[in-house]
Coordinates of C-alpha atoms and ligand atoms in Angstrom, one line a residue:
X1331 CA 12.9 -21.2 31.2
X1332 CA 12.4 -19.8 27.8
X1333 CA 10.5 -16.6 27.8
X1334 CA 6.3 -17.1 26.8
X1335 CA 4.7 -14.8 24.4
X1336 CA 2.0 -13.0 25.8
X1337 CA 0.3 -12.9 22.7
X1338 CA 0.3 -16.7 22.7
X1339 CA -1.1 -17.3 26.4
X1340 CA -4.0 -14.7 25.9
X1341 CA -4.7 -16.9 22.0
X1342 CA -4.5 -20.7 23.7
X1343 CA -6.4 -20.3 26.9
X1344 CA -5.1 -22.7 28.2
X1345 CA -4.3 -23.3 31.7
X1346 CA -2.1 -25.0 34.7
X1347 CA 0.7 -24.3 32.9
X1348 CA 4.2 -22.4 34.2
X1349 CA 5.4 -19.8 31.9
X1350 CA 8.2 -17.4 31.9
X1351 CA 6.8 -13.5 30.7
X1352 CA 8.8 -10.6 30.2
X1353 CA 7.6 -6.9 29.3
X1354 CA 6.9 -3.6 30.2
X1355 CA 4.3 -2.8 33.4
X1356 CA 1.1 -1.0 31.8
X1357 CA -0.4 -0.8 35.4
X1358 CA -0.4 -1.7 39.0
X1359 CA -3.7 -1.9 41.1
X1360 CA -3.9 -2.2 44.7
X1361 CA -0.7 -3.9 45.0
X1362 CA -1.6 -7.2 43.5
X1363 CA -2.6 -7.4 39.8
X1364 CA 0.2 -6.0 37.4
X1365 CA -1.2 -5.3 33.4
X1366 CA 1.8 -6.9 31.5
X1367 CA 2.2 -5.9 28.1
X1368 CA 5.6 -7.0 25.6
X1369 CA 4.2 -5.8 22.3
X1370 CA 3.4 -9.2 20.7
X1371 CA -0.3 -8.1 21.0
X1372 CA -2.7 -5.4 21.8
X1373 CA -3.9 -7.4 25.1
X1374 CA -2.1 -7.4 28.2
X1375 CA -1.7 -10.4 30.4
X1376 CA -2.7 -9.8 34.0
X1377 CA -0.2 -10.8 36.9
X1378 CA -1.4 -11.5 40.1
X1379 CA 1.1 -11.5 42.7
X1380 CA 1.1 -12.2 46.6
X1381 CA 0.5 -9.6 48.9
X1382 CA 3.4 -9.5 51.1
X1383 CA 5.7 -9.9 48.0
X1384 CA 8.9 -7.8 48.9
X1385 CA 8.2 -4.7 49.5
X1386 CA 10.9 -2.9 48.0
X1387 CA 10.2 -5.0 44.8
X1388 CA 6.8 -3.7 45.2
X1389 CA 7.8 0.1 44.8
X1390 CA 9.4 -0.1 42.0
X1391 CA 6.7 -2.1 40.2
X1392 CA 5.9 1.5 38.3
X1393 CA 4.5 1.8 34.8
X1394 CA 6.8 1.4 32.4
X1395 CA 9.4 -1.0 34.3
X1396 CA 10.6 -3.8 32.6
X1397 CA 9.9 -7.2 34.5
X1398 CA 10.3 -10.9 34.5
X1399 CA 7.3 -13.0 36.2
X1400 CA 7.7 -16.9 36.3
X1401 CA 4.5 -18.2 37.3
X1402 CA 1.3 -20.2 35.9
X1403 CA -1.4 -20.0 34.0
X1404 CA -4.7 -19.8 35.7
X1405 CA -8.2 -19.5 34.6
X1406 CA -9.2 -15.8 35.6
X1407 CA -11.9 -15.0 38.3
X1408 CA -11.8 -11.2 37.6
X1409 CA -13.9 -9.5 34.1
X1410 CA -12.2 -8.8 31.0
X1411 CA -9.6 -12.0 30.6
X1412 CA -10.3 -15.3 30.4
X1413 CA -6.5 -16.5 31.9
X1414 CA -3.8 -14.6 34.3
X1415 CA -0.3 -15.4 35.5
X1416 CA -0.3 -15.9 39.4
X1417 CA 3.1 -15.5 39.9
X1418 CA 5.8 -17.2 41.4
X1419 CA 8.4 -15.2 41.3
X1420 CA 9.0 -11.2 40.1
X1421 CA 12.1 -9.8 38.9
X1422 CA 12.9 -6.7 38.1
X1423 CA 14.6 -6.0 35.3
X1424 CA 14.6 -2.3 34.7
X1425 CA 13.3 0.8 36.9
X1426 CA 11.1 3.3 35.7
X1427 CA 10.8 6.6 37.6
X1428 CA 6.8 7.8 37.2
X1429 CA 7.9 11.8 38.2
X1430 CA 10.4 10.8 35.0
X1431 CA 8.9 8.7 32.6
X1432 CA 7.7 11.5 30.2
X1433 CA 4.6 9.0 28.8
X1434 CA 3.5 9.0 32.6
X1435 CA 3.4 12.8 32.6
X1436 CA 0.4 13.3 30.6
X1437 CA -3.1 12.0 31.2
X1438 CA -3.6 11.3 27.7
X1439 CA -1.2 12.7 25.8
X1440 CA -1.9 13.9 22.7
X1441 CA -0.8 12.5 19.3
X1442 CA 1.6 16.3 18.8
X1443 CA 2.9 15.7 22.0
X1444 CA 3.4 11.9 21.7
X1445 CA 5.3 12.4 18.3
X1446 CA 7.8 14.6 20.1
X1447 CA 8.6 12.2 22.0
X1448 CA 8.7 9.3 19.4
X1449 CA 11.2 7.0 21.0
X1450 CA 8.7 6.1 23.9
X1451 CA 5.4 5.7 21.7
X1452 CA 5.6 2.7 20.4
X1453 CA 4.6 1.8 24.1
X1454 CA 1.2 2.5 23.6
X1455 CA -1.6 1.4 22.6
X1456 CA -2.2 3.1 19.3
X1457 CA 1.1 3.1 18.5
X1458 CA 1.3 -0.8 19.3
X1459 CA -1.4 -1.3 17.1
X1460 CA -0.6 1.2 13.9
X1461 CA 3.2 -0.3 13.4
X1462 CA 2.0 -4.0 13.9
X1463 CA -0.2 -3.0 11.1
X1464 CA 2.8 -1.8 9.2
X1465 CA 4.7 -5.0 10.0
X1466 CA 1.7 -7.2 8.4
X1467 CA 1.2 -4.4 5.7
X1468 CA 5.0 -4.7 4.2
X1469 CA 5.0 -8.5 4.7
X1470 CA 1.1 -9.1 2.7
X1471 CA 3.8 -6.9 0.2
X1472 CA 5.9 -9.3 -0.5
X1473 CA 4.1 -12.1 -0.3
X1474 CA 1.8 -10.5 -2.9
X1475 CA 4.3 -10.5 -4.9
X1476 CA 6.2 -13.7 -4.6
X1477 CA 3.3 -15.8 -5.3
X1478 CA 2.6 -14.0 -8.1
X1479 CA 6.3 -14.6 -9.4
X1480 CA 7.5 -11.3 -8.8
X1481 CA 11.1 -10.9 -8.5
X1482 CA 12.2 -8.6 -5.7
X1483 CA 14.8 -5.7 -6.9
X1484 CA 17.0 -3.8 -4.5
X1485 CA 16.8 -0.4 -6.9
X1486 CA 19.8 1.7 -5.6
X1487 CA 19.5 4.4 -3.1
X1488 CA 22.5 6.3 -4.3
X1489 CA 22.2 7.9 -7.7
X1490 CA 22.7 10.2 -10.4
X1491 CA 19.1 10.1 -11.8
X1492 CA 16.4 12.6 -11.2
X1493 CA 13.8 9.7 -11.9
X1494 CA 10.8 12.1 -12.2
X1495 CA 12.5 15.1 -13.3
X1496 CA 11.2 17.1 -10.0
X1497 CA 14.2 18.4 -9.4
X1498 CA 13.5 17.3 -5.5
X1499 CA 16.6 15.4 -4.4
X1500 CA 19.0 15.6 -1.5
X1501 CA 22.7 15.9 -2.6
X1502 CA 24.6 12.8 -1.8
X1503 CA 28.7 14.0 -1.6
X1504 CA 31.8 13.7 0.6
X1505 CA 33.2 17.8 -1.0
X1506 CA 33.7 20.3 1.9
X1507 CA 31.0 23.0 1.9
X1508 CA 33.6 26.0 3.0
X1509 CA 36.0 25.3 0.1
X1510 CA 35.0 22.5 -2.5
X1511 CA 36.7 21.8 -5.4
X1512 CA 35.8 24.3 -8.7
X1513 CA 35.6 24.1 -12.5
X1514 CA 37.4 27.3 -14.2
X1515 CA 33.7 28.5 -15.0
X1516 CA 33.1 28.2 -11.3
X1517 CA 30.6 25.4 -11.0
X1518 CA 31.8 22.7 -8.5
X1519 CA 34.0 19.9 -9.7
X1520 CA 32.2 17.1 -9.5
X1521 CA 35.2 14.8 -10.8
X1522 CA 36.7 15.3 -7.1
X1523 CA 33.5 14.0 -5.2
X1524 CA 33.3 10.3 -3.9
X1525 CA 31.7 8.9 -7.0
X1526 CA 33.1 11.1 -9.7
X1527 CA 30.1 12.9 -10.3
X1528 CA 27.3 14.5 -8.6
X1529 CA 24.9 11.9 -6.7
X1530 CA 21.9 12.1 -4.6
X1531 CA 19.2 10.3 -2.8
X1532 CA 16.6 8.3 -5.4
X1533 CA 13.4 9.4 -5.8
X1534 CA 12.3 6.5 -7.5
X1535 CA 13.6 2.9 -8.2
X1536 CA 11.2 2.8 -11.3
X1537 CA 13.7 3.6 -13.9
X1538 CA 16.4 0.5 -12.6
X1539 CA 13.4 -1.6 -11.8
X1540 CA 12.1 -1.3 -16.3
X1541 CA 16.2 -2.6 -16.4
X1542 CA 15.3 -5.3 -14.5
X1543 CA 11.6 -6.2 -15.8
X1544 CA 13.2 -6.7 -19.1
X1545 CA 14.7 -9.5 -18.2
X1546 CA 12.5 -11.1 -15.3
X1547 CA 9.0 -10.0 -16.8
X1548 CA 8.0 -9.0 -13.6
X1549 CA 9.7 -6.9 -10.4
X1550 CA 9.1 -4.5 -8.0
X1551 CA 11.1 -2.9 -5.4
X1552 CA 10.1 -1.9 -2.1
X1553 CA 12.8 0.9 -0.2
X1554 CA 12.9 4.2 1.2
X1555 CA 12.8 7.2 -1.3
X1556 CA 13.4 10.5 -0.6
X1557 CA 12.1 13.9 -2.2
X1558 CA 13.1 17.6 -0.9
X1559 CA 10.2 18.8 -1.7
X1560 CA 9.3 21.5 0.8
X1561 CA 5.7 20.3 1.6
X1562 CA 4.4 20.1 5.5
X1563 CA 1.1 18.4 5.0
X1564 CA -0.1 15.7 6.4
X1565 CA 0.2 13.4 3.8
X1566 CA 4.4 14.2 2.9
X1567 CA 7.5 12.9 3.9
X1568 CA 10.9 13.7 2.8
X1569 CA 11.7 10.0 4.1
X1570 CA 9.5 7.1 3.0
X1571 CA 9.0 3.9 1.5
X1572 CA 7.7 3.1 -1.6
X1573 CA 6.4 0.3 -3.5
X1574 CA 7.0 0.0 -7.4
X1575 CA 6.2 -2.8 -9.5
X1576 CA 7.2 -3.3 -13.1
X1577 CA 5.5 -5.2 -15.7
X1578 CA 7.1 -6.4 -19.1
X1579 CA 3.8 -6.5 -21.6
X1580 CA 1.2 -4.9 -19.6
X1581 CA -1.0 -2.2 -21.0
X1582 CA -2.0 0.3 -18.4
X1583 CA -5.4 -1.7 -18.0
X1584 CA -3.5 -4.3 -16.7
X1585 CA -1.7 -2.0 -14.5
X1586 CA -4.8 -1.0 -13.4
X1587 CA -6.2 -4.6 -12.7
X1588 CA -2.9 -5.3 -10.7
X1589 CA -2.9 -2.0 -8.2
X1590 CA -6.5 -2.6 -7.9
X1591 CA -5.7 -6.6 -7.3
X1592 CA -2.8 -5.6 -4.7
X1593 CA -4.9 -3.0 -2.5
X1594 CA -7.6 -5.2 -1.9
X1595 CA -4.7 -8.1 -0.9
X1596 CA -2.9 -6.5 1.4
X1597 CA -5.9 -4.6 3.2
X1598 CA -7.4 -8.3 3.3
X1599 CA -4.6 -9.7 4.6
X1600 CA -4.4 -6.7 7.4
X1601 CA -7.6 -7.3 8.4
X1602 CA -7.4 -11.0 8.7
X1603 CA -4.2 -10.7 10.6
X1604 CA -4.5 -7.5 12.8
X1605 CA -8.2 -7.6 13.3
X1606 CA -7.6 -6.9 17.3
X1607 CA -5.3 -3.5 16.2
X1608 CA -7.7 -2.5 13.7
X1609 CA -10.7 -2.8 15.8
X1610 CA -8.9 -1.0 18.5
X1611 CA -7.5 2.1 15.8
X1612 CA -11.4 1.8 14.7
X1613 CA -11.9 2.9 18.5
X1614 CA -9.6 5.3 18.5
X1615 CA -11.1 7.2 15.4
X1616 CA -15.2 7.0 16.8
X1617 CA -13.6 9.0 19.8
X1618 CA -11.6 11.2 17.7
X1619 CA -14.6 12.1 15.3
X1620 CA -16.6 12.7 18.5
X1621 CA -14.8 16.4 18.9
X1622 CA -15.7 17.4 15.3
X1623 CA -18.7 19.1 13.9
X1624 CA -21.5 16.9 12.5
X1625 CA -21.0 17.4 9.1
X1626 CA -16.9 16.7 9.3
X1627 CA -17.6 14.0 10.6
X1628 CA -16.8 10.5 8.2
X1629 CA -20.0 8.5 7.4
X1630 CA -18.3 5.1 7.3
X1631 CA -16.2 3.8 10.4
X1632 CA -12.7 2.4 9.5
X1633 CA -13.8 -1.3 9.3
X1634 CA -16.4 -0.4 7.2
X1635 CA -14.3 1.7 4.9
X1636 CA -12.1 -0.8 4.3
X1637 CA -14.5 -3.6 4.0
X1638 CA -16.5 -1.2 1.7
X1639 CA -12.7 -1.3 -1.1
X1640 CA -12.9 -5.2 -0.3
X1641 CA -15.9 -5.2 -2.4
X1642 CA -16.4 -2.2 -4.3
X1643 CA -14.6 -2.0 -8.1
X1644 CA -12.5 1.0 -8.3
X1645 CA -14.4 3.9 -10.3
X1646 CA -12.0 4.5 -13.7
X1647 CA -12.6 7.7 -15.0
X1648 CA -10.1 10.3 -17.5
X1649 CA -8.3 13.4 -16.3
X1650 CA -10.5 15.1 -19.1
X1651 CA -14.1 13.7 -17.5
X1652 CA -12.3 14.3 -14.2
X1653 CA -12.2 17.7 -15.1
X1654 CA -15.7 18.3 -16.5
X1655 CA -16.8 16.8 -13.3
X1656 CA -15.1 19.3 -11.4
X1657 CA -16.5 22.1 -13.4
X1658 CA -19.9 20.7 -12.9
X1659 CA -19.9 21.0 -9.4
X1660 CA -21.2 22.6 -6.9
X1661 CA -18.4 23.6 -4.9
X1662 CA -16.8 25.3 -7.9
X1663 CA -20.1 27.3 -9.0
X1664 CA -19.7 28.4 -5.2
X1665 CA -16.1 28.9 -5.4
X1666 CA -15.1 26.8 -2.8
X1667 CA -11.7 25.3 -4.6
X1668 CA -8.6 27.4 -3.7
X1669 CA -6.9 26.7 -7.0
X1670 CA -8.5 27.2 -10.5
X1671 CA -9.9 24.3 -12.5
X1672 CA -9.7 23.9 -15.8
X1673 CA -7.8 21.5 -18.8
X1674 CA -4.5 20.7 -18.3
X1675 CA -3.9 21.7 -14.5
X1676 CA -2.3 19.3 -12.3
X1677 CA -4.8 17.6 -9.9
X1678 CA -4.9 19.8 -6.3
X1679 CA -5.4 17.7 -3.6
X1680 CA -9.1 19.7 -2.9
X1681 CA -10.0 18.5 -6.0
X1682 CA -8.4 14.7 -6.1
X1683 CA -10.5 14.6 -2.3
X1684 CA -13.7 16.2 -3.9
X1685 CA -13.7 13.6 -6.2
X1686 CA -13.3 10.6 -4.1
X1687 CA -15.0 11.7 -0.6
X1688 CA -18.2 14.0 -2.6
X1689 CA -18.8 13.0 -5.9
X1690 CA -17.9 9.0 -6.3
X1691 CA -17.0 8.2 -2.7
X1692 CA -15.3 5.0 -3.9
X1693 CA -11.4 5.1 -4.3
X1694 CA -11.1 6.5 -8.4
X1695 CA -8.3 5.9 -11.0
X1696 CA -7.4 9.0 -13.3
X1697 CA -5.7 8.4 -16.7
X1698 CA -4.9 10.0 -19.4
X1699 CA -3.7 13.0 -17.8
X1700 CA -2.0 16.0 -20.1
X1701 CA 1.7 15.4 -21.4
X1702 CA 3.0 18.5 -19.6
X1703 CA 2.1 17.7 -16.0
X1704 CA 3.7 14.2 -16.1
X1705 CA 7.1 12.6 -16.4
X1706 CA 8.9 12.4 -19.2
X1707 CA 8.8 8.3 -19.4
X1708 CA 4.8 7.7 -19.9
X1709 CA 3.8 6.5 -23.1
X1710 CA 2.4 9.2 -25.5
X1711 CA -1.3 8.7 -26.2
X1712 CA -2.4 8.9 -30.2
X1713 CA -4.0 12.0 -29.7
X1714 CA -0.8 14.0 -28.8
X1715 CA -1.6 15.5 -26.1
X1716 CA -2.1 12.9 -23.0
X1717 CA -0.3 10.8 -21.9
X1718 CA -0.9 6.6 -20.0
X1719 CA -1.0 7.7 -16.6
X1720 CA -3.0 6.8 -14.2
X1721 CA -3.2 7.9 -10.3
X1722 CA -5.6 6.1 -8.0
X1723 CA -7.4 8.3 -5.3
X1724 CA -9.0 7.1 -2.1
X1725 CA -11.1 8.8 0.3
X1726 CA -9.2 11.1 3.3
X1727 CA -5.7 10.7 1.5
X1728 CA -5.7 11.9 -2.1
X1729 CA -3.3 10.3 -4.1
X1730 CA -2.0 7.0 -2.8
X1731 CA -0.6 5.7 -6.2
X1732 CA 0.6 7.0 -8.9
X1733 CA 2.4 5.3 -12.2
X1734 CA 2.1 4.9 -16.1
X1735 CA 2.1 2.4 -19.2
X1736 CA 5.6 3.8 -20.1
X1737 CA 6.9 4.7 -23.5
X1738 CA 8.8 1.6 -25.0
X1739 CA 9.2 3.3 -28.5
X1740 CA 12.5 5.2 -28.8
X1741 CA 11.9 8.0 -30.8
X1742 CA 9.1 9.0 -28.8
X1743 CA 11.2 8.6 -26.0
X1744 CA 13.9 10.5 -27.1
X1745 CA 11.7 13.4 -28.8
X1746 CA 10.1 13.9 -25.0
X1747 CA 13.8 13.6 -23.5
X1748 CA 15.1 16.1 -25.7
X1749 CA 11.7 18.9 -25.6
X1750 CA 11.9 18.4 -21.6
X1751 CA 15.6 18.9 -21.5
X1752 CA 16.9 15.7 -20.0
X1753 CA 20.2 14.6 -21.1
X1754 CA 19.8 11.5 -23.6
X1755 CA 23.6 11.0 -23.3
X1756 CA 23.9 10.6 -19.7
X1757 CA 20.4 7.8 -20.0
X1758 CA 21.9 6.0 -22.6
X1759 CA 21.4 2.7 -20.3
X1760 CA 17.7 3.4 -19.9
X1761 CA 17.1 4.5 -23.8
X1762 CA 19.3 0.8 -24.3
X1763 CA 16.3 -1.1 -23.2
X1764 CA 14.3 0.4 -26.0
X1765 CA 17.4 -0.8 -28.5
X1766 CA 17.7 -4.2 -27.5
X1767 CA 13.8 -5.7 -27.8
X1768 CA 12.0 -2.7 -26.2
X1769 CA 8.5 -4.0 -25.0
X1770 CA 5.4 -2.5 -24.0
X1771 CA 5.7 -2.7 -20.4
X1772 CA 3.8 -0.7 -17.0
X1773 CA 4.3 -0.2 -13.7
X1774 CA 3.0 2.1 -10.7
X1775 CA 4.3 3.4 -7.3
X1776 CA 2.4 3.2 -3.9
X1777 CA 3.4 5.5 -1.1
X1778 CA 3.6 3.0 2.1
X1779 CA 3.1 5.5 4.4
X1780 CA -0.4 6.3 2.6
X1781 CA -1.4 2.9 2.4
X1782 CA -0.7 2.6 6.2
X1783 CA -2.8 5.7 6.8
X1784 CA -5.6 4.6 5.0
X1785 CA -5.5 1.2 6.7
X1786 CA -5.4 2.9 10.3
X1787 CA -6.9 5.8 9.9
X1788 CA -4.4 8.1 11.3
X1789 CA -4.9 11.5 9.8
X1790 CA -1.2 12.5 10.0
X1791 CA 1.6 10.6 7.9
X1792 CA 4.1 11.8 10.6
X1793 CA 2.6 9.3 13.2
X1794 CA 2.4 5.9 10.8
X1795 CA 6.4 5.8 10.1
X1796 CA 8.9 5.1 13.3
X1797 CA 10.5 8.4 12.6
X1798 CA 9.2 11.0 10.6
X1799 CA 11.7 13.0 8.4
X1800 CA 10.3 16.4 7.5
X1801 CA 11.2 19.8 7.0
X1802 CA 13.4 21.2 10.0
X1803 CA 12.5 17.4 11.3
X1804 CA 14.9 14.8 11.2
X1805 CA 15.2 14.0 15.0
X1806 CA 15.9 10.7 16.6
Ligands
4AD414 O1 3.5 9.7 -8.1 P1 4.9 9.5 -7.8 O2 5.8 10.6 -7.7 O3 5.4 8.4 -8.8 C1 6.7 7.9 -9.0 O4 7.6 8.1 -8.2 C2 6.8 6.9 -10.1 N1 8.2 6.7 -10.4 C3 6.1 5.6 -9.6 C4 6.2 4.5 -10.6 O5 5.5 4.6 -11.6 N2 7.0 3.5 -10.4 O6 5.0 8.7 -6.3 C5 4.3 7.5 -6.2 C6 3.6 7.6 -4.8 C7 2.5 8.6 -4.7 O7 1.3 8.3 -5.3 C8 2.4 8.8 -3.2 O8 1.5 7.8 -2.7 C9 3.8 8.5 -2.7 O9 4.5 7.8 -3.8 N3 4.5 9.7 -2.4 C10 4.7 10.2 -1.2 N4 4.4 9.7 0.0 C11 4.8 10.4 1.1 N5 5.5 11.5 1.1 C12 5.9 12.1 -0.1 N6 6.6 13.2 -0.2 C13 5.5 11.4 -1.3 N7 5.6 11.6 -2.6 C14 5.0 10.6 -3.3
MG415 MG1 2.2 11.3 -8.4

């Protein structure tokens, strides 16, 4: 008999039916009623089975083994679930030792000790719930995007571009470490290395995906990027995924109308589709804001946060009136911001949150941020000194997007290229698409990760990705 999707018997309620069920035991009360859960929901399906059932079968029914019931569907007499399997027939599939089963160890284990031992969380609850979210999270992605026309670029992973001129990349070569190859100067020979020249891991599909949106109008990508960048916050990965569309004739008010236009889709289409896990992670973050302070605590749950972007119009706001509000405030005429404030410094994340959770509490795009703090590929603004960026901000992350009309006239480009010192020769294919019928053209990146923090309300990005990469972290 083909296997029954628990997911599907808890939706139909329907009954007098036999089923086959397969999953992993969540628990196993007085011998008789077995909480069945295979991960195609939150909800588990309850077993009843025979007293009497064999008894060595009945040991081993332990959290965490793996069974197969046959059996039927029944209306349930018992509170909390409308149907239950009574069971035919049990069969184990897989033993789970409780003194062993390191998820069994803990009464509640913590989310610290939960992420050490990443390979088993996925079997619970919150972890259930968070990476369905993700699931319907990447696909609302592309469907976004493919109804809007979008074609889909696979940007390469391996390259020799430093997209955003960070410097943060992770070498990509097959040379021996103890003895590699030299030039007479004795700088490492590059010409000997797998590709013939020194590669790494991108940062950024944006500069192949502008190849591509001059041809298709419209594509994004959607891969993992990687940046060594030595940060252990909360909100950094050296592994994640990002998002980047690119947009052939858009100004960066149409870039802003389309981030703004794709937030609110795929949070929509989250909630519409995950409303059990959200409710559930909403749970979760009531009990967690129960053990802080009054005045930490978050004035909006997470259903109402996220219903609150539904329907709220991002605040749009300059770098330069970001600043002034800053100045004007009262947490830096008490000097409560760690880092100075003033023109022209880059955005620290005490001041992007001050802005977003204090003073607007509404997600906020910045443009127009100074030349010098931004890559070398936004478009110069006429009054030479800022640039069309723009970064959105939403409450409890910071930055969760960042991108740029970019600059589609050559000289400027070059000019920039050549004052920040980034070879012109070696870009000649990107500097081509401003030779051969350059257009004004925008596009932005969104950190998945982020988005799938905001739309759980996890509070560390290390517990919304499978497998966290970071510093001195790459286990599993
Ligand atoms: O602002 P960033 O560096 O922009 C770019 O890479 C552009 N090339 C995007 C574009 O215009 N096509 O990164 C974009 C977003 C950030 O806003 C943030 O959400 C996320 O990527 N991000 C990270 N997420 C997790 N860990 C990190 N280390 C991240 N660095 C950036
Ligand atoms: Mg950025």
């Amino acid at each position: 008999m083909t296997r029954t999707k628990i997911k599907d018997i808890l939706q139909n309620e329907q009954t007098d039916y036999k089923v086959t069920v397969k999953g992993w035991v969540r628990s196993f009360r007085n011998n008789q009623f077995i909480a069945l859960n295979d991960g195609s929901c939150m909800g588990n399906i309850q077993v009843v089975i025979e007293l009497g059932t064999d008894e060595n079968l009945v040991k081993s029914i332990n959290n965490g083994a793996s069974i197969s019931v046959d059996g039927t569907v029944i209306a349930s007499m018992g509170k909390g679930q409308k149907v239950e399997i009574k069971a035919d027939s049990v069969t184990l599939l897989g033993e789970c030792d409780p003194e062993k089963f390191p998820l069994q160890l803990k009464n509640k284990p913590s989310l610290e000790y939960l992420r050490e031992i990443a390979h088993l969380r996925f079997r619970t609850n919150t972890f259930g719930a968070i990476f369905r979210v993700r699931h319907t999270l990447s696909y609302a992605i592309h469907k976004f995007f493919n109804d809007k026309g979008f074609v889909y670029l696979h940007t390469p992973i391996v390259t020799a571009s430093d997209a955003e001129g960070a410097g943060e990349m992770f070498k990509v070569t097959t040379l021996p470490f103890d003895n590699p190859p030299r030039n007479e100067d004795g700088t490492i020979d590059y010409r000997e290395d797998f590709f013939g020249r020194c590669t790494n891991l991108t940062v950024s599909g944006q500069l192949e995906a502008e190849l591509g949106a001059m041809a298709f109008s419209e594509v994004y990508t959607f891969g993992p990027t990687f940046r060594a960048e030595n940060s252990n916050t909360a909100r950094h990965l050296a592994e994640f995924w990002m998002i980047e569309p690119e947009v052939a004739f858009n100004d960066i008010v149409d870039n802003m109308d389309l981030a703004e236009d794709f937030i609110r889709y795929v949070i929509a289409y989250a909630m519409e589709h995950n409303r059990e896990d959200i409710e559930f992670l909403a749970q979760r973050l009531v009990d967690e804001e129960k053990q802080k302070p009054m005045n930490e605590r978050s004035e909006l749950g997470l259903v109402e946060k996220l219903e609150f972007v539904l329907n709220n119009k991002f605040e749009r706001i300059t770098y330069t009136q970001a600043i002034d509000i800053l100045l004007d405030s009262p947490a830096y005429k008490k000097k409560k911001f760690a880092y100075e404030v003033k023109w022209g410094i880059d955005l620290q994340s005490e001041h992007e949150r001050y802005l977003v959770e204090k003073h607007f509490k509404k997600p906020v795009i910045v443009t127009g941020y100074p030349k010098d703090i931004k890559a070398f590929y936004m478009r110069q603004n006429d009054d030479g000194k800022t640039v069309a960026a723009m970064d959105i901000l939403v409450p409890g992350i910071g930055e969760l997007v960042g991108g740029s009309q970019r600059e589609e006239r050559l000289e400027n480009l070059t000019t920039r290229m050549n004052e920040m010192h980034i070879p012109t020769d070696e870009m000649y294919w990107y500097l081509d698409t401003r030779r051969f019928g350059t257009v004004p053209h925008a596009g932005f990146g969104l950190g998945f990760e982020r988005l799938v923090l905001f739309v759980t309300g996890m509070g560390n990005i290390r517990d919304v990705i499978p497998f966290p990469r970071t510093p001195k972290n790459a286990e599993f």
